[in-house]
Every structure is written in C-alpha cells, then in structure tokens.
C-alpha cells in the first residue's frame, strides 16, 4: 500500500496560542505587532521562545536573551509562557486531526503526523483534505497551522516547513529534485549548524549535492550513523512508522536556566531538590525506575559539565535522587564559577518492576517511597500545586510543562 503522510505544524505555536486567547477575550491580536513569548520584561531575563512576524523585521530570533531582543525593539510586547494554555491548545488541535486520521503521532507539543495511507476512497483529494483540516483548526480554535503532505514522515515534515503561515504544501518522491534538492543543506531535517559547516567546507552546499555525494565520503565527514541518515534524508528515504501510541521513554530529564546565577551550594541544592521532585514524579507516573542518575551544570562561561552515577538497584525515590544529585554536583562544581543552568537526567530506565530482594529491608527507603506515593496521589487529585515538599515551596518555577500535562490529563478524566 502506498504511504500518505501529513505533518501538521502550528505556526509560531506559543505566540499563536497566546494571541488566540487574547482575541477570544476581546483584546488586540499580538500577532499583528512586534511581540514575543518568553522571560520577564522588567527583570530583562530569560530567552525568546516564539516571536511574531512583525518582530522578525527587528531581527529578533528564537532562543536569544530577552535583554538583547528589547535592545533591538524597545517597544516589543512580551508575554510570559503559559504551559497550561499550551497543553490545552495542543490537545485541541490534535483532537481535530484524530477526527480524520486512522493514526496520529504527537511529535511535539505543536506538531503531529497523520498516517492517511489507505484512505483515498474516503478522501480522494489529499490536498483538499489538508486544506479542510487546516481551515477547521483555524476557524474553530483561532490559530493557524501548516500542513505538509508526502510519501513518508521526512518528506511531509520538510513540506510543512515551506512557505508559512496557514499553508498546505506537498513533497512527493517525484517532486524531490525540484522542491528539495535546491535548498541549502542546513535546511535538511537533522542537519545542525556544525554539520552544515563541515559539509560546506567539503563543497556540499545544497541538499541535492548531499544526495548525489558518495555515501562513504559523507560518513568520513560526519560519522557513519549520521552520514547514513542525512544521505538517506537527502534522497527522500525514511521508513519510520507513524506511532499513534508513544514509545516508552528511554530516559527522563529536566533542567532550568536560572534568573539569577547560583553562587552557593545551598542555592544549588534548593534548585536540585525541585528538579529531583519534578523529574522523579514524571518517572513514577510511567511506573519506571532508573539505574543511572546524572547532573549537568552550565557556568556563566556557557560551558556545560556533567557527571553520572550508575546504581546497582534502580530508583524512583525523590529523596534518593536528590541525595545522589547533591553528591554529583559537589564533584562537578569548582565552587566559584557562577552557574546559569542546572539539570538532572535519569537513564537506563526499567519498567519490569523487579527489585533485588533483601532480608533486611531499608525502612527509611520504604518510608520515602510511601511519602512519594502520598504526595503523587494528592497532586493527581487536587492539582500539582496542592502540596510542596519542604524547600521546594520556594518560588523556583520548574517543571511547568509537566504540571500542565498532568492537570489537563486530570480534567479530561473527570
């Protein structure tokens, strides 16, 4: 059966969702003015997460510091992130997609794949169908999407990134030479800046040049695995399925960029505690445990360092993960470089429920596990902010995406 895949991508999602809410409340449409989502205007901290088309005229870019964006455009309208809103809007547009597609894969909060293979008798014109889905999302929810159509996920995703906003584009195999190959190699999915520079130095500047190059040459330039992948992608090859059910997580991670640099172990421990609380809660929701805990730090010199510890017995216990994280942090930090970012990762995940038995169970560990279970139960019933652990009651805003996901999940189950 011939494959037919749609990729639906919300145009400037965070800003579009904030704008749609404001328009629904009778306020001005911030998509029509220089505006952005991210950070704190008064403190001039944080980074730009999304920006309007008028903001692009001031060369404001996603990921740049708020202070830099405000220097470029002093009148920039800045709205703070609202992950509860984002999760709500994400679910709403994907629910519309599920009305049409046999299988829908959530790829990220603002994009999904639809497997429309075998539906041509129901929907004989895929382009007309894509316009119908696009217009229904716009007219029902108040924000726009791009939809790409292709023979596989890679081609559909590349097509959706053509001209924006509120557009439908196709990229079928017989269109690759005309539509894909003339594009710069940096525009190919999975080709980062460093890889593009390496290819460019080897006189491979376009996707077409990459597609026609000898595979072994590309692998010598960027490595065997990545070389195979980008060479396949340049030739439109991608056999990955649309997964309507998410694959099990291979790991859990969380990090936070700090408003004020951390300069003391005590301040770092407070942040690590909140990180451990959030990431362990996510893992317990999936009934998983980790055999490896890692901590990452970034100084104000923008250099990352990380350290990990392998465990003989897997854990999902917040206090245990926190204690291990403190030890790893002490081994990492030089005690004088101010820190801009802290993160915790839990990997080597197991869901088999097995834990080595012992004749002398650790009572303290069992008490900690019971406490975690009680706190999780209260949060699931009354909301993520219903209870805070000790020092995590401080105003460290971490894990907002996960809180929003859990709150929306709780509402949908009632």
Coordinates of C-alpha atoms in Angstrom, one line a residue:
X1 CA 0.0 0.0 0.0
X2 CA 1.3 3.4 -0.9
X3 CA 2.0 5.6 2.1
X4 CA 0.4 9.0 2.5
X5 CA 1.6 11.1 5.5
X6 CA 0.5 14.5 6.7
X7 CA 2.6 16.7 9.0
X8 CA 0.7 19.4 10.9
X9 CA 2.7 22.2 12.4
X10 CA 1.3 25.1 14.4
X11 CA 2.6 28.4 13.1
X12 CA 4.6 30.1 15.9
X13 CA 2.7 28.0 18.4
X14 CA 3.3 29.7 21.8
X15 CA 2.7 33.1 20.4
X16 CA -0.3 32.0 18.3
X17 CA -1.9 30.3 21.3
X18 CA -1.5 33.4 23.5
X19 CA -2.8 35.6 20.7
X20 CA -5.9 33.4 20.1
X21 CA -6.7 33.6 23.8
X22 CA -6.4 37.3 23.9
X23 CA -8.5 37.8 20.7
X24 CA -11.1 35.5 22.3
X25 CA -11.2 37.8 25.3
X26 CA -11.7 40.9 23.0
X27 CA -8.1 42.1 23.3
X28 CA -5.8 43.1 20.4
X29 CA -4.1 40.5 18.2
X30 CA -0.5 40.4 19.2
X31 CA 0.4 38.5 16.0
X32 CA -0.1 41.9 14.2
X33 CA 2.5 43.8 16.3
X34 CA 6.2 43.2 17.3
X35 CA 5.6 40.6 20.0
X36 CA 7.2 37.6 21.6
X37 CA 6.8 34.9 24.3
X38 CA 9.4 34.4 27.0
X39 CA 11.2 35.7 30.0
X40 CA 10.5 38.7 32.2
X41 CA 10.4 42.2 30.7
X42 CA 11.0 44.0 34.0
X43 CA 14.0 41.8 35.0
X44 CA 15.1 41.5 31.4
X45 CA 15.8 37.8 32.0
X46 CA 15.0 34.6 30.1
X47 CA 15.0 33.9 26.4
X48 CA 12.6 34.3 23.5
X49 CA 10.5 31.2 22.9
X50 CA 8.4 32.5 20.0
X51 CA 8.0 35.7 18.1
X52 CA 5.5 37.3 15.7
X53 CA 6.2 38.0 12.0
X54 CA 6.5 41.8 12.7
X55 CA 9.1 41.0 15.3
X56 CA 11.2 39.3 12.7
X57 CA 11.7 42.7 11.0
X58 CA 13.7 43.7 14.0
X59 CA 15.9 40.6 13.6
X60 CA 14.5 39.1 16.9
X61 CA 15.3 35.4 16.9
X62 CA 14.0 32.4 18.9
X63 CA 16.5 31.5 21.7
X64 CA 18.1 34.9 22.1
X65 CA 18.1 36.6 25.5
X66 CA 15.2 38.9 26.3
X67 CA 17.5 41.7 27.1
X68 CA 19.0 41.5 23.6
X69 CA 15.6 41.4 22.0
X70 CA 14.5 44.5 23.9
X71 CA 17.6 46.4 22.7
X72 CA 16.6 45.6 19.1
X73 CA 13.0 46.5 19.7
X74 CA 12.3 48.6 22.9
X75 CA 8.5 48.5 22.2
X76 CA 8.4 44.7 21.9
X77 CA 5.3 43.3 23.5
X78 CA 6.4 40.5 25.8
X79 CA 4.1 37.8 27.3
X80 CA 5.2 35.2 29.8
X81 CA 4.9 31.5 28.9
X82 CA 1.7 29.7 30.0
X83 CA 2.2 25.9 29.6
X84 CA -1.3 25.1 30.9
X85 CA -2.7 27.1 27.9
X86 CA -0.2 25.4 25.5
X87 CA -1.1 21.9 26.6
X88 CA -4.8 22.7 26.2
X89 CA -4.4 24.1 22.7
X90 CA -2.1 21.2 21.7
X91 CA -4.7 18.7 22.7
X92 CA -7.4 20.6 20.9
X93 CA -5.8 20.7 17.5
X94 CA -4.7 17.1 17.7
X95 CA -8.2 16.0 18.6
X96 CA -9.4 17.6 15.3
X97 CA -6.6 15.7 13.5
X98 CA -7.9 12.5 15.1
X99 CA -11.3 13.1 13.6
X100 CA -9.7 12.5 10.1
X101 CA -6.8 10.2 10.5
X102 CA -6.6 6.5 11.4
X103 CA -3.3 7.1 13.3
X104 CA -1.9 10.3 14.8
X105 CA 1.5 10.6 16.3
X106 CA 2.2 13.5 18.6
X107 CA 5.7 14.6 17.6
X108 CA 6.0 17.6 19.9
X109 CA 3.6 19.9 21.7
X110 CA 2.9 21.8 18.4
X111 CA 3.3 19.2 15.7
X112 CA 1.9 15.8 14.8
X113 CA 2.0 13.2 12.0
X114 CA -1.2 11.8 10.4
X115 CA -1.0 8.4 8.6
X116 CA -3.6 8.8 5.8
X117 CA -2.4 5.6 4.0
X118 CA -5.3 3.6 2.5
X119 CA -7.9 6.4 2.9
X120 CA -8.1 7.5 -0.8
X121 CA -11.5 6.0 -1.2
X122 CA -12.7 8.2 1.7
X123 CA -10.6 11.2 0.9
X124 CA -9.8 11.1 -2.9
X125 CA -8.0 14.5 -2.9
X126 CA -5.4 14.7 -0.1
X127 CA -4.6 18.4 -0.8
X128 CA -8.3 19.3 -0.4
X129 CA -8.4 17.3 2.8
X130 CA -5.4 19.1 4.2
X131 CA -7.0 22.4 3.4
X132 CA -10.1 21.2 5.2
X133 CA -8.2 20.2 8.3
X134 CA -6.1 23.4 8.3
X135 CA -9.2 25.6 7.9
X136 CA -11.1 23.8 10.6
X137 CA -8.3 24.3 13.1
X138 CA -8.1 28.0 12.2
X139 CA -11.9 28.6 12.3
X140 CA -12.6 26.5 15.4
X141 CA -9.5 27.3 17.6
X142 CA -8.4 30.7 16.3
X143 CA -4.8 29.8 15.3
X144 CA -3.2 28.6 12.0
X145 CA -1.1 25.6 11.0
X146 CA 0.9 24.5 8.1
X147 CA 0.3 21.0 6.7
X148 CA 2.9 19.1 4.7
X149 CA 2.0 16.1 2.6
X150 CA 4.4 13.4 1.5
X151 CA 5.2 9.8 0.9
X152 CA 6.8 9.5 4.3
X153 CA 7.3 11.4 7.6
X154 CA 10.5 13.1 6.4
X155 CA 9.0 14.5 3.2
X156 CA 5.8 15.6 5.0
X157 CA 7.8 17.4 7.6
X158 CA 10.0 19.1 5.1
X159 CA 7.0 20.1 3.1
X160 CA 5.3 21.7 6.1
X161 CA 8.3 24.0 6.6
X162 CA 7.9 25.6 3.1
X163 CA 6.3 29.0 2.9
X164 CA 4.3 30.0 6.1
X165 CA 1.8 30.7 7.6
X166 CA -1.6 29.0 7.0
X167 CA -0.4 26.9 4.0
X168 CA -0.5 23.4 2.6
X169 CA 2.4 22.0 0.6
X170 CA 3.3 18.7 -1.0
X171 CA 6.7 17.0 -1.3
X172 CA 6.3 13.6 -3.0
X173 CA 9.1 11.5 -4.3
X174 CA 8.7 12.7 -7.8
X175 CA 9.0 16.4 -6.5
X176 CA 12.2 15.9 -4.6
X177 CA 14.5 17.1 -7.4
X178 CA 12.5 20.3 -8.0
X179 CA 11.5 21.2 -4.4
X180 CA 14.0 19.6 -2.0
X181 CA 17.4 19.5 -3.8
X182 CA 17.8 23.2 -4.4
X183 CA 17.5 24.0 -0.7
X184 CA 20.6 24.7 1.4
X185 CA 21.9 21.6 3.2
X186 CA 21.3 23.4 6.6
X187 CA 17.6 23.2 5.8
X188 CA 17.5 19.4 5.8
X189 CA 15.9 17.9 8.9
X190 CA 18.6 16.7 11.4
X191 CA 21.4 18.7 9.8
X192 CA 22.7 21.1 12.5
X193 CA 24.9 24.1 12.2
X194 CA 28.2 22.3 12.8
X195 CA 27.3 19.5 10.4
X196 CA 26.3 22.0 7.7
X197 CA 29.6 23.9 8.1
X198 CA 31.5 20.7 7.8
X199 CA 29.7 19.8 4.6
X200 CA 30.0 23.3 3.2
X201 CA 33.8 23.2 3.7
X202 CA 33.7 20.0 1.6
X203 CA 31.8 21.9 -1.1
X204 CA 28.5 20.3 -0.3
X205 CA 26.2 23.3 0.0
X206 CA 22.8 22.1 -1.2
X207 CA 20.6 19.1 -0.3
X208 CA 20.9 17.9 -3.9
X209 CA 24.7 17.9 -3.7
X210 CA 24.4 15.9 -0.5
X211 CA 22.1 13.4 -2.1
X212 CA 24.4 12.9 -5.1
X213 CA 27.6 12.6 -3.0
X214 CA 29.2 9.2 -2.3
X215 CA 27.9 7.8 1.0
X216 CA 31.3 6.8 2.2
X217 CA 32.5 10.4 1.7
X218 CA 29.7 11.8 3.8
X219 CA 30.3 9.2 6.5
X220 CA 34.0 10.2 6.7
X221 CA 32.9 13.8 7.1
X222 CA 30.2 13.5 9.8
X223 CA 30.3 9.9 11.1
X224 CA 28.9 6.6 10.0
X225 CA 25.4 6.8 11.6
X226 CA 24.7 10.4 11.0
X227 CA 26.2 10.2 7.5
X228 CA 23.8 7.3 6.6
X229 CA 20.8 9.2 8.0
X230 CA 21.3 12.6 6.3
X231 CA 22.3 10.9 3.0
X232 CA 19.0 8.9 3.1
X233 CA 17.0 12.0 4.0
X234 CA 18.6 14.0 1.2
X235 CA 17.3 11.3 -1.1
X236 CA 13.9 11.3 0.5
X237 CA 14.3 7.9 2.2
X238 CA 12.5 7.4 5.5
X239 CA 10.7 4.2 6.6
X240 CA 9.8 5.2 10.1
X241 CA 6.2 4.5 11.0
X242 CA 3.6 6.9 12.4
X243 CA 3.2 5.8 16.0
X244 CA -0.3 6.5 17.4
X245 CA 1.0 5.3 20.8
X246 CA 4.1 7.0 22.2
X247 CA 7.2 4.8 22.6
X248 CA 8.3 4.2 26.2
X249 CA 10.7 6.9 27.4
X250 CA 14.4 5.9 27.3
X251 CA 15.1 8.4 29.9
X252 CA 13.8 11.4 31.9
X253 CA 15.5 14.8 32.1
X254 CA 14.8 18.2 33.4
X255 CA 16.8 21.4 33.5
X256 CA 16.3 25.1 34.3
X257 CA 18.0 28.3 33.2
X258 CA 18.2 30.4 36.3
X259 CA 17.1 34.0 36.6
X260 CA 20.0 34.8 39.0
X261 CA 23.3 32.9 38.8
X262 CA 23.7 30.3 41.5
X263 CA 26.8 31.1 43.6
X264 CA 26.5 28.9 46.7
X265 CA 26.0 25.2 47.3
X266 CA 22.8 26.0 49.4
X267 CA 21.2 27.8 46.5
X268 CA 22.1 25.0 44.1
X269 CA 20.7 22.3 46.5
X270 CA 17.3 24.1 46.5
X271 CA 17.1 24.0 42.8
X272 CA 18.3 20.4 42.6
X273 CA 15.6 19.5 45.1
X274 CA 12.8 20.9 42.9
X275 CA 14.3 19.3 39.8
X276 CA 14.5 15.9 41.6
X277 CA 10.9 16.3 42.7
X278 CA 9.6 17.0 39.3
X279 CA 11.6 14.5 37.2
X280 CA 11.1 11.6 39.7
X281 CA 7.3 12.3 39.7
X282 CA 7.2 12.1 35.9
X283 CA 9.1 8.8 36.1
X284 CA 6.8 7.3 38.7
X285 CA 3.7 8.3 36.6
X286 CA 5.1 5.9 34.0
X287 CA 5.9 3.3 36.6
X288 CA 9.5 3.4 35.8
X289 CA 12.8 3.3 37.7
X290 CA 16.3 4.4 36.7
X291 CA 19.7 2.7 37.1
X292 CA 21.6 5.9 36.3
X293 CA 21.4 9.5 37.7
X294 CA 23.3 12.4 36.0
X295 CA 23.7 16.1 36.9
X296 CA 24.5 18.8 34.4
X297 CA 25.7 22.3 35.2
X298 CA 26.4 25.3 33.0
X299 CA 28.6 28.2 34.2
X300 CA 28.3 31.8 33.2
X301 CA 31.1 31.0 30.7
X302 CA 28.4 28.9 28.9
X303 CA 30.4 25.7 29.3
X304 CA 28.5 22.5 30.2
X305 CA 29.8 19.9 32.5
X306 CA 28.0 16.6 33.5
X307 CA 28.6 13.7 35.8
X308 CA 26.7 10.5 36.3
X309 CA 26.4 7.6 38.8
X310 CA 25.4 4.0 37.9
X311 CA 23.2 2.3 40.5
X312 CA 23.1 -1.4 41.4
X313 CA 19.4 -1.0 42.4
X314 CA 17.1 1.2 40.3
X315 CA 15.3 4.0 42.0
X316 CA 12.2 6.3 41.6
X317 CA 12.5 7.8 45.0
X318 CA 12.7 11.6 45.1
X319 CA 14.9 11.9 48.2
X320 CA 17.3 9.3 46.9
X321 CA 17.7 11.0 43.5
X322 CA 18.2 14.3 45.3
X323 CA 21.0 13.0 47.6
X324 CA 22.8 11.4 44.6
X325 CA 22.4 14.7 42.7
X326 CA 24.0 16.7 45.5
X327 CA 27.0 14.3 45.6
X328 CA 27.4 14.6 41.8
X329 CA 27.0 18.3 41.9
X330 CA 29.8 18.6 44.6
X331 CA 32.1 16.6 42.3
X332 CA 31.3 18.8 39.3
X333 CA 31.3 22.4 40.6
X334 CA 34.6 24.3 41.2
X335 CA 32.8 26.3 44.0
X336 CA 33.5 29.7 42.4
X337 CA 32.1 29.8 38.8
X338 CA 28.5 31.3 38.9
X339 CA 26.0 28.8 37.4
X340 CA 23.3 29.7 34.9
X341 CA 21.8 26.2 34.4
X342 CA 21.2 23.1 36.5
X343 CA 19.8 19.8 35.2
X344 CA 19.1 16.2 36.3
X345 CA 18.8 13.2 33.9
X346 CA 17.5 9.7 34.8
X347 CA 18.5 7.0 32.3
X348 CA 18.9 3.2 32.0
X349 CA 15.2 3.0 32.7
X350 CA 13.4 -0.2 33.7
X351 CA 9.7 -0.9 33.8
X352 CA 9.9 -4.6 34.8
X353 CA 9.0 -3.9 38.4
X354 CA 11.8 -6.1 39.6
X355 CA 13.9 -5.0 42.6
X356 CA 16.5 -7.1 44.3
X357 CA 15.0 -8.7 47.4
X358 CA 16.8 -8.3 50.8
X359 CA 16.3 -10.0 54.2
X360 CA 16.7 -6.6 55.9
X361 CA 14.6 -4.0 54.0
X362 CA 15.6 -0.4 54.4
X363 CA 12.9 1.1 56.5
X364 CA 13.9 4.7 55.6
X365 CA 13.7 3.9 51.9
X366 CA 10.2 2.4 52.3
X367 CA 9.1 5.5 54.3
X368 CA 10.4 7.7 51.5
X369 CA 8.6 5.6 48.9
X370 CA 5.3 5.8 50.8
X371 CA 5.7 9.6 51.1
X372 CA 6.3 9.9 47.3
X373 CA 3.1 7.8 46.8
X374 CA 1.1 10.0 49.1
X375 CA 2.3 13.2 47.5
X376 CA 1.7 11.9 44.0
X377 CA -1.8 10.9 45.0
X378 CA -2.6 14.4 46.4
X379 CA -1.3 16.1 43.3
X380 CA -3.2 13.8 41.0
X381 CA -6.4 14.6 42.8
X382 CA -6.1 18.3 43.7
X383 CA -3.5 19.6 41.3
X384 CA 0.3 19.8 41.0
X385 CA 0.4 22.9 43.3
X386 CA -1.7 21.3 46.0
X387 CA 1.4 20.2 48.0
X388 CA 5.0 21.1 48.0
X389 CA 8.0 19.4 49.6
X390 CA 10.0 21.4 52.2
X391 CA 12.3 23.8 50.3
X392 CA 10.5 23.2 47.1
X393 CA 7.8 25.6 48.3
X394 CA 10.2 28.4 47.4
X395 CA 9.5 30.3 44.2
X396 CA 11.5 28.2 41.8
X397 CA 9.3 27.6 38.7
X398 CA 10.4 24.3 37.4
X399 CA 8.5 21.5 35.6
X400 CA 5.8 23.8 34.3
X401 CA 5.2 21.7 31.2
X402 CA 4.7 18.5 33.2
X403 CA 2.4 20.3 35.7
X404 CA 0.3 21.5 32.8
X405 CA 0.2 18.0 31.2
X406 CA -0.9 16.4 34.5
X407 CA -3.6 19.0 35.2
X408 CA -5.1 18.7 31.7
X409 CA -5.0 14.9 32.0
X410 CA -6.8 15.1 35.3
X411 CA -9.5 17.3 33.9
X412 CA -10.1 15.1 30.9
X413 CA -10.5 12.0 33.1
X414 CA -13.2 13.7 35.3

